[in-house]
PDB file of C-alpha atoms in Angstrom:
ATOM      1  CA  LEU A   1      -5.649 -12.698   4.715  1.00  0.00           C
ATOM      2  CA  ALA A   2      -8.465 -14.363   5.379  1.00  0.00           C
ATOM      3  CA  SER A   3     -10.728 -11.195   7.674  1.00  0.00           C
ATOM      4  CA  SER A   4      -9.632  -7.629   8.048  1.00  0.00           C
ATOM      5  CA  ALA A   5     -11.743  -7.988  11.339  1.00  0.00           C
ATOM      6  CA  PRO A   6      -8.388  -9.347  13.857  1.00  0.00           C
ATOM      7  CA  LEU A   7      -6.577  -6.495  11.623  1.00  0.00           C
ATOM      8  CA  ALA A   8      -9.210  -3.713  12.550  1.00  0.00           C
ATOM      9  CA  THR A   9      -9.291  -4.669  16.121  1.00  0.00           C
ATOM     10  CA  ALA A  10      -5.345  -4.683  16.373  1.00  0.00           C
ATOM     11  CA  CYS A  11      -4.746  -1.814  14.345  1.00  0.00           C
ATOM     12  CA  PRO A  12      -6.421   1.670  15.284  1.00  0.00           C
ATOM     13  CA  SER A  13      -4.449   3.442  12.000  1.00  0.00           C
ATOM     14  CA  GLY A  14      -3.836   1.476   9.213  1.00  0.00           C
ATOM     15  CA  GLU A  15      -0.811   2.250   8.801  1.00  0.00           C
ATOM     16  CA  ASN A  16      -0.116  -0.389  11.561  1.00  0.00           C
ATOM     17  CA  ALA A  17      -1.455  -3.229   9.597  1.00  0.00           C
ATOM     18  CA  ILE A  18       1.258  -3.173   6.729  1.00  0.00           C
ATOM     19  CA  PRO A  19       3.780  -5.151   8.271  1.00  0.00           C
ATOM     20  CA  LEU A  20       1.601  -7.697   9.578  1.00  0.00           C
ATOM     21  CA  ALA A  21       0.359  -8.229   5.753  1.00  0.00           C
ATOM     22  CA  GLY A  22       4.583  -8.784   5.487  1.00  0.00           C
ATOM     23  CA  SER A  23       4.470 -11.344   2.275  1.00  0.00           C
ATOM     24  CA  ALA A  24       1.367 -12.556   2.623  1.00  0.00           C
ATOM     25  CA  CYS A  25       0.122  -9.760   0.405  1.00  0.00           C
ATOM     26  CA  PRO A  26       1.467  -9.788  -3.347  1.00  0.00           C
ATOM     27  CA  VAL A  27       0.949  -5.690  -3.276  1.00  0.00           C
ATOM     28  CA  ARG A  28      -0.115  -4.270   0.135  1.00  0.00           C
ATOM     29  CA  VAL A  29      -1.987  -0.906  -0.960  1.00  0.00           C
ATOM     30  CA  THR A  30      -2.534   2.009   1.597  1.00  0.00           C
ATOM     31  CA  VAL A  31      -5.866   3.835   0.622  1.00  0.00           C
ATOM     32  CA  SER A  32      -6.323   7.275   3.312  1.00  0.00           C
ATOM     33  CA  SER A  33      -8.380  10.630   2.789  1.00  0.00           C
ATOM     34  CA  ALA A  34      -4.861  11.788   4.389  1.00  0.00           C
ATOM     35  CA  ARG A  35      -2.967  13.623   1.680  1.00  0.00           C
ATOM     36  CA  SER A  36       0.360  14.716   3.539  1.00  0.00           C
ATOM     37  CA  MET A  37       3.435  13.966   2.522  1.00  0.00           C
ATOM     38  CA  ARG A  38       3.939  12.718   6.160  1.00  0.00           C
ATOM     39  CA  HIS A  39       1.194   9.873   6.189  1.00  0.00           C
ATOM     40  CA  SER A  40       2.490   9.107   2.785  1.00  0.00           C
ATOM     41  CA  ARG A  41       5.776   8.298   3.806  1.00  0.00           C
ATOM     42  CA  THR A  42       5.148   7.041   6.992  1.00  0.00           C
ATOM     43  CA  ALA A  43       2.770   4.339   4.996  1.00  0.00           C
ATOM     44  CA  LEU A  44       5.570   3.495   2.484  1.00  0.00           C
ATOM     45  CA  SER A  45       8.037   3.036   5.336  1.00  0.00           C
ATOM     46  CA  ARG A  46       6.279   0.474   6.955  1.00  0.00           C
ATOM     47  CA  GLY A  47       6.064  -1.258   4.168  1.00  0.00           C
ATOM     48  CA  ALA A  48       2.762   0.079   1.869  1.00  0.00           C
ATOM     49  CA  ASP A  49       3.728  -0.266  -2.379  1.00  0.00           C
ATOM     50  CA  VAL A  50       1.388   1.627  -3.294  1.00  0.00           C
ATOM     51  CA  TYR A  51      -0.107   4.876  -1.286  1.00  0.00           C
ATOM     52  CA  LEU A  52      -3.945   6.480  -2.568  1.00  0.00           C
ATOM     53  CA  THR A  53      -5.568   8.952  -1.639  1.00  0.00           C
ATOM     54  CA  LYS A  54      -9.352   9.043  -1.717  1.00  0.00           C
ATOM     55  CA  PRO A  55     -10.998   9.841  -4.277  1.00  0.00           C
ATOM     56  CA  TYR A  56      -9.312   7.370  -6.942  1.00  0.00           C
ATOM     57  CA  THR A  57      -9.963   6.089  -9.975  1.00  0.00           C
ATOM     58  CA  ASP A  58     -10.475   1.757 -10.951  1.00  0.00           C
ATOM     59  CA  GLN A  59      -7.642   2.510 -13.861  1.00  0.00           C
ATOM     60  CA  GLU A  60      -5.070   4.691 -10.843  1.00  0.00           C
ATOM     61  CA  LEU A  61      -5.615   1.652  -8.737  1.00  0.00           C
ATOM     62  CA  LEU A  62      -4.986  -0.520 -11.538  1.00  0.00           C
ATOM     63  CA  GLN A  63      -2.011   1.189 -13.215  1.00  0.00           C
ATOM     64  CA  HIS A  64      -0.225   1.490  -9.154  1.00  0.00           C
ATOM     65  CA  VAL A  65      -0.487  -2.234  -8.703  1.00  0.00           C
ATOM     66  CA  ALA A  66       0.476  -3.330 -12.064  1.00  0.00           C
ATOM     67  CA  ASN A  67       4.007  -0.521 -11.434  1.00  0.00           C
ATOM     68  CA  ALA A  68       4.040  -2.333  -7.982  1.00  0.00           C
ATOM     69  CA  VAL A  69       4.085  -5.772  -9.206  1.00  0.00           C
ATOM     70  CA  THR A  70       6.244  -4.916 -12.616  1.00  0.00           C
ATOM     71  CA  GLY A  71       8.608  -3.324 -10.347  1.00  0.00           C
ATOM     72  CA  ARG A  72       9.034  -6.621  -7.903  1.00  0.00           C
ATOM     73  CA  VAL A  73       9.591  -8.529 -11.334  1.00  0.00           C
ATOM     74  CA  GLU A  74      12.216  -6.805 -12.210  1.00  0.00           C
ATOM     75  CA  ARG A  75      14.060  -6.146  -8.588  1.00  0.00           C
ATOM     76  CA  HIS A  76      13.708 -10.230  -8.086  1.00  0.00           C
ATOM     77  CA  ALA A  77      15.581 -10.579 -11.759  1.00  0.00           C
ATOM     78  CA  ALA A  78      17.902  -8.265 -11.238  1.00  0.00           C
ATOM     79  CA  ALA A  79      18.512 -10.013  -8.100  1.00  0.00           C
ATOM     80  CA  GLY A  80      19.062 -13.553  -9.496  1.00  0.00           C
TER      81      GLY A  80
END
């Protein structure tokens, strides 16, 4: 997405922005201060590949993104 401003205006909650990203984002990461399982499940069910809670380290973010990319590549290869 070129700019996050339209998403911020259209989506009061970041969870609502996930489906808008669609396939334009190779890996959709949701970062939140909410640590409840409900928030995590909601974000993942709406299409997030990774759900991180604050605070997180750069290494954690990179590892989660790498795992998501690897999983996507493996699923694509298995499909055919």
